[in-house]
Amino acid sequence: MDILKKIEQYRSQEEKLRWEGTFADYLELIKEKPWVAQSAHSRIYNMIKDAGVEEENGHKEYRFFSHELFGLEEALEKLVEEYFHPAAKRLDVRKRILLLMGPVSGGKSTIVTMLKRGLEAYSRTDRGAIFAIKGCPMHEDPLHLIPQHLRADFQQEYGIKIEGNLSPLNTMRLEEEYGGRIEDVLVERIFLSEDKRVGIGTFSPSDPKSQDIADLTGSIDFSTIAEYGSESDPRAYRFDGELNKANRGLMEFQEMLKCDEKFLWHLLSLTQEGNFKAGRFALISADELIVAHTNETEYRSFIANKKNEALHSRIIVMPVPYNLKVSQEERIYEKMIRDSDVADVHIAPHTLRVAAMFTVLTRLKEPKRGDIDLLKKMRLYDGENVEGYNSSDLNELKKEYQDEGMSGIDPRYVINRISSTIIRKNVPSINALDVLRSLKEGLDQHPSITQELREKYLNFISIARKEYDELAKKEVQKAFVYSYEESAKTLMDNYLDNVEAFCNKSKLKDPLTGEEISPDEKLMRSIEEQIGISENAKKAFREEILIRISALARKGKKFDYRSHARLREAIQKKLFADLKDVVKITTSAKTPDEQQLKKINEVVARLIDEHGYNSTSANELLRYVGSLLNR
Ligand SMILES: Nc1ncnc2c1ncn2[C@@H]1O[C@H](COP(=O)(O)OP(=O)(O)OP(=O)(O)O)[C@@H](O)[C@H]1O
Ligand SMILES: [Mg+2]
């Protein structure tokens, strides 16, 4: 019932958007809304811009892409700034074919699909409205009706530059149907739709070696030749090729570089003059974005072929590398799982993160700087604070390689391994260890992995595994503390009171008896030793903390245990060290006694309530951490 109502609503909305009038009416309309006469490239650029742009550290992030594509901000910024923006300004790049080049499953098709779906929606908005000569199979721009000799005047009056000639079909229709009266020609609003083949097309060569150009540019309609008497009568021609249909919008050219070069030559005039040849007609102007995609190997062999030189210079190549940020990679997996049929399986915390670490490590190149290893680089790339490094180190690292992210493990592989883990394990819950194991097994079956690469990847799996061990231990230890945050705060306050007394050479008051006591040297040292502060260095460390406190206080800020990375680490380690034995004994007890059992249940409950586990994954985690601590 509800859905039927919605369908009806949609229909009436579509009805409201409809517009039809004469060319004279249309001229009135563009006086009011000149943007409806913009070129396809300009419309695409505005669509991207209208969705919102966020600026951060001199970089632009386009929201149009950001809800589906993660970690590609820099590549997308380049794509918009170096292609769409100048193309919208009618610079020559718009005639070039846009070629997205990147590794498999790196998001190229997703970009194209987003542009297509985006245009369909945008053409239904006021800002994205498009109008065309009614009844034209190519949805030709009505302004083409204005004869060449009047265009300069038109531009002066309307401020709109007209490009392109009236197509042979509409030239004929103008005479036959409208008796040459331009002002009477009917114009309608069109709504881009891939399904209806309006302004959005996909060309996929059936046989790259013997492809018929008719699929792109249309063909003679033999059934009507008799009626019109001649092959060169445009009415005897079907303008239903993909280039025709995609006019005013975009055409995706799949497997372009696999096509025979002779076939691609047909594209030369399109990429040079913005028009193409169909049948025995004068050139047909095209106003559309042509976008293709390829991988690096295919692209290299394409440009290595001398015969392709002419076309090569008419292609704009935009790299679409893999994402290199662990946290963004996690989001990619979350999205892909959400869209899959395993969406209801419980995935234990950290599982996707650990898989993402492995994946990103396979994509990164070894830093040239000696003081940074791959793991640190991975952290810096993800925006983590790494002690001793800052954003200028990050920029330096990024500059070391221009072509990073063009190889490595693709997200689809990881999702396939996760799916196969889920199917095989046959329980509605998987954890990081399951996935790492499955990734490892999968390396044997992966078609494009050499022995050498395999060794390297196995090493990355063990690095990711070590990272997981640390995460797992921390998680369990935190769950053992009744309230981790509170305990950490209490311990730190206690430490700070003592440090203050120590530095001021004063005494503390015992909270119970009220008597004066000396600073607790043993307590302070037990914390400082956790991060390797020596007896000689302790004074400087304590003074530094006091300075930090007063500096923050001057800014009206309060020092808490998170304000100082090293102190925070020390506090955490101290808390965990105190707990270690309890955790160790409790988690690994074969037959836990009553008290241990109570504790285990408490911890499991906390893992479930506060940390996102279910009972299977929480118990698995405890058992695993027990075995780790007993090693
Ligand atoms: N950076 C990313 N952000 C979000 N999703 C991504 C990203 N990279 C890849 N994906 C996801 O991975 C899957 C594969 O991506 P897509 O099909 O767009 O890749 P492709 O580059 O066209 O690959 P191919 O070369 O195999 O055609 C999609 O589900 C896509 O959403
Ligand atoms: Mg693809």
XYZ file of C-alpha atoms and ligand atoms in Angstrom:
663
model
C 0.000 0.000 0.000
C 2.665 2.353 1.160
C 4.861 1.573 -1.792
C 2.045 2.156 -4.242
C 1.436 5.514 -2.690
C 5.077 6.375 -3.095
C 5.027 5.340 -6.727
C 2.104 7.633 -7.293
C 3.844 10.443 -5.475
C 6.904 9.968 -7.615
C 4.818 10.033 -10.751
C 3.149 13.266 -9.849
C 6.497 14.785 -8.954
C 7.868 13.817 -12.353
C 4.756 15.291 -13.900
C 5.385 18.582 -12.154
C 8.917 18.776 -13.511
C 7.814 18.392 -17.078
C 8.160 21.407 -19.339
C 7.342 21.864 -22.963
C 7.232 24.990 -25.049
C 8.363 26.554 -28.258
C 11.882 27.700 -28.919
C 10.617 31.226 -28.315
C 9.426 30.175 -24.837
C 12.758 28.542 -24.245
C 14.591 31.765 -25.001
C 12.504 33.471 -22.313
C 13.390 30.704 -19.940
C 17.137 30.962 -20.439
C 16.985 34.679 -19.828
C 15.761 33.820 -16.370
C 17.861 30.696 -15.886
C 20.900 30.940 -18.118
C 22.535 27.953 -16.453
C 20.157 25.502 -18.127
C 22.098 26.138 -21.319
C 25.410 25.007 -19.853
C 27.537 22.322 -21.459
C 27.542 18.745 -20.247
C 30.953 19.181 -18.646
C 29.928 22.301 -16.862
C 26.813 20.579 -15.557
C 28.856 17.694 -14.223
C 31.270 20.051 -12.533
C 28.453 22.024 -10.936
C 26.782 18.845 -9.807
C 29.957 17.889 -7.965
C 30.396 21.353 -6.534
C 26.770 21.772 -5.496
C 27.013 18.693 -3.296
C 29.417 20.662 -1.128
C 33.161 21.144 -0.806
C 35.087 20.995 2.412
C 38.462 22.586 2.675
C 41.063 21.275 5.024
C 44.777 22.070 5.120
C 44.586 23.555 1.663
C 42.974 20.399 0.298
C 39.476 20.175 -1.047
C 37.197 17.320 -0.230
C 34.225 16.877 -2.529
C 31.205 15.622 -0.671
C 29.693 14.358 -3.874
C 32.038 11.389 -3.636
C 32.647 11.141 0.060
C 29.716 9.029 1.099
C 30.753 6.157 -1.157
C 34.453 6.544 -1.778
C 36.867 6.523 1.091
C 40.480 7.580 1.239
C 40.593 8.828 -2.347
C 40.309 12.519 -1.503
C 43.563 13.476 -3.169
C 42.895 11.573 -6.385
C 39.387 13.003 -6.563
C 40.625 16.500 -5.918
C 43.015 16.136 -8.819
C 40.260 14.735 -11.003
C 37.952 17.644 -10.279
C 40.576 20.392 -10.347
C 42.510 19.174 -13.353
C 39.739 17.773 -15.476
C 36.207 18.774 -14.568
C 36.960 22.328 -13.584
C 38.855 23.366 -16.746
C 36.452 21.298 -18.869
C 33.552 23.236 -17.396
C 35.286 26.431 -18.443
C 35.219 25.165 -22.024
C 38.937 24.587 -22.104
C 40.113 22.019 -24.546
C 40.418 19.189 -22.069
C 36.692 18.641 -22.284
C 37.038 17.194 -25.737
C 39.557 14.684 -24.511
C 38.585 11.276 -23.340
C 38.885 10.968 -19.615
C 40.733 7.790 -18.774
C 40.714 6.621 -15.191
C 43.749 4.489 -14.567
C 44.179 2.399 -11.500
C 44.596 -1.049 -10.022
C 41.749 -3.593 -9.957
C 38.856 -2.892 -7.632
C 40.237 0.484 -6.780
C 36.963 2.308 -7.294
C 37.117 3.353 -10.969
C 33.733 1.929 -11.881
C 32.330 3.314 -8.662
C 33.384 6.829 -9.692
C 31.705 6.426 -13.077
C 28.551 4.988 -11.560
C 28.356 7.831 -9.085
C 28.600 10.344 -11.914
C 25.839 8.566 -13.809
C 23.465 8.235 -10.881
C 24.362 11.745 -9.842
C 23.443 13.159 -13.240
C 20.139 11.324 -13.268
C 19.223 12.972 -9.998
C 20.773 16.345 -10.828
C 18.850 16.662 -14.100
C 15.688 16.549 -11.976
C 16.756 19.567 -9.958
C 16.457 23.203 -10.895
C 20.212 23.746 -11.030
C 20.741 20.709 -13.227
C 17.778 21.091 -15.582
C 18.382 20.224 -19.249
C 16.285 21.064 -22.293
C 16.325 19.536 -25.762
C 14.686 19.738 -29.129
C 11.572 17.640 -28.793
C 11.526 14.346 -30.633
C 15.260 14.359 -31.309
C 16.875 10.973 -30.693
C 20.029 12.780 -29.631
C 18.256 15.280 -27.362
C 19.986 18.018 -29.254
C 20.679 21.350 -27.600
C 17.915 23.765 -28.750
C 20.431 26.587 -29.089
C 21.935 24.784 -32.062
C 18.888 26.107 -33.899
C 20.370 29.574 -33.882
C 22.141 30.045 -37.211
C 25.891 30.623 -37.193
C 25.672 34.202 -38.440
C 23.489 35.249 -35.495
C 25.493 33.587 -32.780
C 27.727 36.534 -32.013
C 24.662 38.733 -31.480
C 23.057 36.053 -29.404
C 26.118 35.787 -27.218
C 26.128 39.507 -26.695
C 22.525 39.576 -25.635
C 22.342 36.391 -23.615
C 25.934 35.960 -22.508
C 25.820 32.370 -23.697
C 28.287 30.908 -26.126
C 26.851 28.396 -28.557
C 28.974 25.570 -29.772
C 28.065 22.930 -32.301
C 25.996 22.737 -35.431
C 22.426 21.692 -35.859
C 22.410 17.998 -36.689
C 21.363 16.800 -40.145
C 18.190 15.301 -38.760
C 17.042 18.484 -37.058
C 18.097 20.610 -40.001
C 15.723 18.565 -42.080
C 12.976 18.567 -39.447
C 13.215 22.318 -39.164
C 12.348 22.579 -42.834
C 9.855 19.746 -43.105
C 7.977 20.080 -39.836
C 8.330 23.745 -38.972
C 8.681 25.337 -42.381
C 11.980 26.854 -41.305
C 10.398 28.753 -38.372
C 12.948 28.316 -35.636
C 10.827 30.016 -33.028
C 8.133 27.348 -33.391
C 10.359 24.357 -32.855
C 9.191 22.457 -29.804
C 11.537 22.180 -26.888
C 11.132 19.953 -23.841
C 12.836 19.351 -20.563
C 14.663 16.028 -20.493
C 15.595 13.831 -17.576
C 18.759 11.850 -17.876
C 18.339 8.154 -17.443
C 20.603 5.276 -18.284
C 17.689 2.840 -18.455
C 15.814 4.990 -20.925
C 19.011 5.800 -22.793
C 18.686 9.507 -22.294
C 21.981 11.317 -21.915
C 23.755 8.407 -20.271
C 25.289 5.560 -22.149
C 27.581 2.641 -21.616
C 29.546 1.229 -24.460
C 30.989 -2.190 -24.026
C 32.621 -3.667 -27.122
C 31.237 -7.090 -27.928
C 34.265 -8.164 -29.887
C 37.139 -5.711 -29.481
C 38.760 -6.900 -32.716
C 35.851 -6.554 -35.097
C 33.713 -3.961 -33.453
C 31.117 -2.230 -35.604
C 31.275 1.533 -35.338
C 27.483 1.579 -35.768
C 27.181 0.663 -32.105
C 28.668 4.032 -31.317
C 27.266 6.240 -34.034
C 24.031 4.587 -35.175
C 23.181 2.941 -38.467
C 21.011 3.038 -41.523
C 17.485 1.902 -40.950
C 16.968 -0.365 -43.934
C 13.274 -0.688 -43.327
C 12.730 2.995 -44.018
C 15.101 3.572 -46.930
C 12.360 2.679 -49.372
C 10.109 5.247 -47.778
C 12.630 8.082 -47.885
C 14.309 6.991 -51.068
C 17.915 7.584 -50.072
C 20.534 6.440 -47.608
C 21.562 9.982 -47.050
C 18.153 11.050 -45.836
C 18.635 11.476 -42.110
C 15.185 10.105 -41.493
C 16.389 6.792 -42.855
C 19.099 6.681 -40.242
C 18.800 5.498 -36.697
C 20.696 7.797 -34.385
C 20.747 5.215 -31.677
C 24.436 4.567 -31.174
C 25.816 5.008 -27.713
C 27.442 8.335 -28.611
C 24.102 9.610 -29.894
C 22.191 8.524 -26.873
C 24.715 9.850 -24.388
C 24.640 13.314 -25.909
C 24.212 16.020 -23.209
C 25.483 13.699 -20.504
C 28.166 11.089 -20.330
C 29.203 7.910 -21.997
C 31.191 5.239 -20.255
C 33.520 3.411 -22.592
C 34.308 0.033 -21.115
C 37.411 -1.868 -22.178
C 38.387 1.007 -24.428
C 42.036 0.124 -24.713
C 41.169 -3.423 -25.704
C 39.545 -2.130 -28.876
C 41.261 -2.309 -32.203
C 43.139 0.902 -32.973
C 41.227 1.330 -36.258
C 38.055 1.442 -34.293
C 39.453 3.995 -31.908
C 40.457 6.249 -34.792
C 36.800 7.006 -35.226
C 37.113 8.861 -31.984
C 39.807 11.174 -33.278
C 37.566 13.905 -34.590
C 35.406 13.631 -31.535
C 38.375 14.257 -29.319
C 39.682 17.017 -31.511
C 36.698 18.950 -32.730
C 33.965 17.697 -30.469
C 32.038 16.099 -33.270
C 31.748 12.706 -34.893
C 30.822 11.231 -38.210
C 27.739 9.117 -38.647
C 26.653 7.540 -41.894
C 26.781 9.827 -44.880
C 26.096 12.958 -42.943
C 27.896 16.059 -42.040
C 29.663 15.902 -38.719
C 27.468 15.660 -35.671
C 28.314 17.794 -32.675
C 28.553 15.948 -29.437
C 28.251 17.490 -26.011
C 29.171 14.726 -23.652
C 31.796 13.444 -21.315
C 33.493 10.282 -22.447
C 35.017 8.342 -19.652
C 36.939 5.100 -19.844
C 38.947 3.081 -17.371
C 41.951 0.862 -17.477
C 44.738 -0.626 -15.415
C 48.375 0.293 -15.530
C 49.631 -2.686 -17.525
C 47.018 -2.245 -20.203
C 47.724 1.460 -20.369
C 51.484 0.961 -20.691
C 51.096 -1.424 -23.582
C 48.662 0.978 -25.221
C 51.100 3.860 -25.177
C 53.989 1.610 -26.160
C 52.213 1.059 -29.476
C 53.313 3.826 -31.837
C 50.090 3.563 -33.784
C 48.193 4.886 -30.822
C 50.177 8.087 -30.565
C 47.518 10.340 -32.061
C 44.860 9.054 -29.772
C 47.124 9.024 -26.796
C 47.554 12.777 -26.950
C 43.785 13.134 -26.839
C 43.342 11.245 -23.659
C 43.554 12.711 -20.196
C 44.771 10.117 -17.766
C 43.750 10.421 -14.156
C 45.209 8.003 -11.670
C 42.846 6.289 -9.256
C 45.157 4.591 -6.778
C 44.146 2.417 -3.852
C 43.274 4.044 -0.609
C 46.278 4.067 1.749
C 44.601 4.816 5.061
C 43.784 1.966 7.398
C 40.725 3.595 8.918
C 39.309 4.403 5.479
C 39.980 0.875 4.293
C 37.936 -0.326 7.237
C 35.056 1.838 6.050
C 35.330 0.330 2.570
C 34.916 -3.151 4.030
C 32.044 -2.048 6.217
C 30.300 -0.642 3.187
C 30.924 -3.702 1.063
C 29.717 -6.009 3.826
C 26.635 -3.894 4.384
C 25.818 -4.266 0.703
C 26.405 -8.025 0.706
C 24.301 -10.932 1.854
C 26.501 -11.625 4.864
C 25.530 -8.329 6.451
C 23.944 -9.966 9.493
C 27.034 -11.869 10.588
C 28.708 -10.647 13.753
C 32.171 -9.359 13.057
C 34.210 -8.978 16.209
C 35.759 -5.565 16.908
C 39.176 -4.976 15.286
C 38.594 -7.692 12.679
C 38.234 -5.330 9.753
C 40.909 -3.044 11.101
C 43.453 -5.828 11.230
C 42.552 -6.946 7.715
C 42.877 -3.331 6.577
C 46.343 -3.071 8.126
C 47.461 -6.054 6.117
C 45.968 -4.654 2.923
C 47.428 -1.189 3.323
C 50.867 -2.649 4.106
C 50.791 -4.507 0.776
C 50.141 -1.212 -0.998
C 52.753 0.967 0.650
C 56.240 1.370 -0.657
C 59.227 1.006 1.632
C 60.135 4.464 3.019
C 63.446 5.802 1.753
C 64.103 7.531 5.033
C 65.963 5.213 7.338
C 64.234 6.279 10.536
C 60.731 5.228 9.529
C 59.593 1.674 9.011
C 56.568 0.531 7.066
C 54.389 0.216 10.144
C 55.152 3.764 11.259
C 54.507 4.995 7.758
C 51.160 3.221 7.777
C 50.258 5.001 11.020
C 51.369 8.402 9.801
C 49.384 7.983 6.591
C 46.321 7.260 8.655
C 46.745 10.492 10.589
C 47.846 8.853 13.838
C 50.190 10.575 16.213
C 53.531 8.909 16.026
C 55.944 10.036 18.709
C 58.685 12.174 17.218
C 57.060 12.820 13.848
C 54.741 15.496 12.515
C 52.897 16.537 9.401
C 56.001 17.693 7.571
C 57.427 14.183 7.905
C 54.180 12.904 6.466
C 54.412 15.236 3.478
C 57.991 14.249 2.922
C 57.014 10.590 2.931
C 54.230 11.170 0.451
C 56.608 12.942 -1.883
C 59.023 10.002 -1.942
C 56.901 8.143 -4.490
C 54.617 9.585 -7.117
C 52.887 6.351 -7.980
C 52.110 4.790 -4.640
C 48.931 2.752 -4.304
C 48.986 1.352 -7.817
C 49.549 -2.196 -6.625
C 48.864 -4.443 -3.681
C 45.863 -6.324 -2.394
C 42.455 -5.141 -3.581
C 39.421 -4.709 -1.351
C 37.362 -7.260 -3.214
C 39.898 -9.961 -2.408
C 39.595 -9.198 1.283
C 35.804 -9.239 1.134
C 35.898 -12.565 -0.692
C 38.129 -14.018 2.003
C 35.850 -12.686 4.708
C 32.819 -14.199 2.995
C 34.488 -17.550 2.610
C 35.474 -17.468 6.295
C 31.892 -16.837 7.239
C 30.581 -19.637 5.069
C 33.139 -22.131 6.254
C 33.043 -21.299 9.914
C 29.330 -21.829 9.891
C 28.757 -19.674 12.969
C 27.322 -16.194 12.810
C 30.521 -14.664 14.204
C 34.045 -14.163 12.937
C 37.140 -12.551 14.422
C 40.452 -11.132 13.303
C 42.284 -14.427 13.609
C 39.783 -16.163 11.347
C 40.227 -13.496 8.738
C 44.007 -13.416 8.914
C 44.068 -17.187 8.549
C 41.797 -16.988 5.553
C 43.840 -14.205 3.955
C 46.889 -16.364 4.359
C 45.290 -19.412 2.783
C 43.971 -17.290 -0.025
C 47.467 -16.180 -1.000
C 48.105 -19.652 -2.368
C 45.116 -19.396 -4.649
C 45.650 -15.815 -5.700
C 46.390 -15.891 -9.417
C 48.765 -12.960 -9.649
C 51.075 -13.466 -6.709
C 54.634 -14.605 -7.215
C 56.554 -16.634 -4.679
C 58.572 -13.593 -3.670
C 55.513 -11.453 -3.194
C 53.890 -14.236 -1.240
C 56.763 -14.258 1.258
C 56.440 -10.526 1.625
C 52.705 -10.702 2.164
C 53.051 -13.481 4.708
C 55.306 -11.177 6.642
C 52.648 -8.458 6.529
C 50.119 -10.928 7.859
C 52.353 -11.604 10.817
C 52.845 -7.877 11.397
C 49.082 -7.401 11.371
C 48.768 -10.343 13.710
C 51.179 -8.746 16.193
C 49.215 -5.536 16.073
C 46.090 -7.520 16.767
C 47.715 -9.227 19.761
C 48.369 -5.826 21.294
C 44.847 -4.616 20.598
C 43.368 -7.806 22.020
C 45.423 -7.642 25.211
C 44.509 -4.028 25.780
C 40.852 -4.724 25.195
C 40.733 -7.535 27.722
C 42.771 -5.685 30.293
C 40.526 -2.699 29.977
C 37.497 -4.890 30.448
C 39.045 -6.329 33.605
C 39.275 -2.956 35.233
C 35.901 -2.068 36.673
C 35.915 1.321 35.137
C 39.006 1.820 33.093
C 38.720 5.556 32.615
C 38.044 6.125 36.260
C 40.885 3.943 37.455
C 43.268 5.648 35.070
C 42.161 9.026 36.338
C 42.496 8.085 39.989
C 45.960 6.673 39.460
C 47.044 9.765 37.569
C 45.668 12.208 40.115
C 47.523 10.330 42.745
C 50.712 10.453 40.714
C 50.360 14.163 40.023
C 49.829 15.011 43.709
C 53.037 13.235 44.484
C 54.939 14.836 41.616
C 53.813 18.265 42.703
C 54.952 17.680 46.267
C 58.227 16.272 45.006
C 58.997 19.260 42.800
C 57.934 21.790 45.420
C 59.800 19.887 48.107
C 56.606 19.888 50.161
C 54.536 17.237 51.933
C 51.212 15.585 51.162
C 48.296 15.170 53.480
C 47.127 11.633 54.207
C 43.449 11.693 53.261
C 42.495 9.413 56.166
C 44.569 10.494 59.127
C 45.305 14.016 57.963
C 48.938 13.619 58.925
C 51.707 14.952 56.715
C 53.534 12.404 54.594
C 56.444 12.536 52.135
C 55.842 11.980 48.397
C 55.477 8.291 47.564
C 58.666 7.656 45.660
C 57.825 3.994 45.128
C 54.511 4.783 43.484
C 55.998 7.431 41.199
C 58.835 5.169 40.129
C 56.516 2.213 39.498
C 54.717 4.332 36.937
C 57.763 5.979 35.382
C 59.566 2.698 34.968
C 56.801 1.496 32.681
C 58.083 3.793 29.970
C 61.749 3.406 30.759
C 62.457 6.628 32.632
C 65.702 6.212 34.499
C 66.504 7.354 38.007
C 68.557 10.201 36.509
C 65.827 11.356 34.180
C 62.958 11.276 36.634
C 63.360 14.816 37.897
C 63.281 16.327 34.414
C 60.257 14.211 33.494
C 58.318 15.315 36.573
C 59.161 18.957 36.006
C 58.110 18.722 32.391
C 54.722 17.458 33.447
C 54.243 20.298 35.892
C 55.165 22.787 33.189
C 52.608 21.182 30.901
C 49.945 21.470 33.579
C 50.555 25.139 34.159
C 50.776 25.869 30.435
C 47.374 24.272 29.948
C 45.985 26.055 32.991
C 47.005 29.404 31.527
C 44.874 28.588 28.489
C 42.028 27.662 30.785
C 42.402 23.981 29.984
C 42.533 21.087 32.358
C 45.240 18.477 32.319
C 43.898 14.954 32.165
C 45.557 11.637 31.587
C 45.164 12.008 27.843
C 47.033 15.332 27.729
C 50.428 13.730 27.794
C 50.987 10.767 25.462
C 53.857 9.222 27.387
C 52.275 9.644 30.781
C 49.122 8.115 29.408
C 51.057 5.129 28.185
C 52.795 4.797 31.545
C 49.510 4.898 33.432
C 47.971 2.320 31.146
C 50.928 0.010 31.440
C 50.983 0.350 35.187
C 47.299 -0.489 35.425
C 47.773 -3.472 33.192
C 50.906 -4.641 34.969
C 49.017 -4.704 38.242
C 46.317 -6.725 36.568
C 48.445 -8.976 34.500
C 48.499 -11.879 36.880
C 44.793 -11.759 37.520
C 44.076 -11.619 33.833
C 46.539 -14.343 33.083
C 45.279 -16.728 35.695
C 41.629 -16.050 35.124
C 41.632 -16.270 31.361
C 43.659 -19.429 31.173
C 42.154 -21.384 34.025
C 41.063 -24.771 32.710
C 38.529 -25.223 35.478
C 37.936 -21.762 36.908
C 36.860 -21.573 40.541
C 33.758 -19.764 41.603
C 35.419 -16.411 41.946
C 37.226 -16.678 38.622
C 34.013 -17.680 36.957
C 32.292 -14.644 38.368
C 35.070 -12.415 37.085
C 34.979 -14.024 33.656
C 31.250 -13.481 33.373
C 31.659 -9.899 34.450
C 34.359 -9.278 31.849
C 32.391 -11.010 29.108
C 29.376 -8.883 29.967
C 31.477 -5.738 29.800
C 32.967 -6.750 26.446
C 29.473 -7.254 25.118
C 27.924 -4.119 26.594
C 30.715 -1.648 26.143
C 33.031 -2.944 23.465
C 30.758 -4.382 20.779
C 31.390 -8.128 21.157
C 28.843 -10.908 21.239
C 29.169 -13.827 23.585
C 30.963 -16.050 21.075
C 33.518 -13.442 20.122
C 34.012 -12.273 23.716
C 34.787 -15.793 24.886
C 37.083 -16.377 21.940
C 38.912 -13.183 22.778
C 39.402 -14.166 26.422
C 40.740 -17.558 25.499
C 43.117 -16.037 22.991
C 44.453 -13.405 25.359
C 44.880 -16.090 28.023
C 47.077 -18.047 25.651
C 49.030 -14.912 24.725
C 49.788 -14.021 28.326
C 50.965 -17.512 29.069
C 53.507 -17.606 26.307
N 38.383 3.882 -2.064
C 37.238 3.196 -2.034
N 36.190 3.640 -1.306
C 35.036 2.949 -1.268
N 34.822 1.798 -1.898
C 35.820 1.296 -2.634
C 37.065 1.969 -2.750
N 37.864 1.241 -3.548
C 37.146 0.173 -3.913
N 35.916 0.187 -3.371
C 34.874 -0.822 -3.506
O 35.447 -1.963 -4.091
C 34.588 -2.529 -5.061
C 35.263 -2.543 -6.407
O 35.359 -1.222 -6.913
P 35.157 -0.848 -8.444
O 34.337 -1.873 -9.116
O 34.709 0.554 -8.499
O 36.645 -0.949 -8.898
P 37.291 -0.825 -10.343
O 38.453 0.058 -10.166
O 36.283 -0.483 -11.350
O 37.795 -2.310 -10.546
P 38.066 -3.137 -11.912
O 39.408 -2.727 -12.373
O 38.067 -4.545 -11.390
O 36.965 -2.836 -12.840
C 33.331 -1.701 -5.050
O 32.388 -2.327 -4.224
C 33.769 -0.394 -4.452
O 32.710 0.222 -3.801
Mg 35.501 -1.541 -13.020
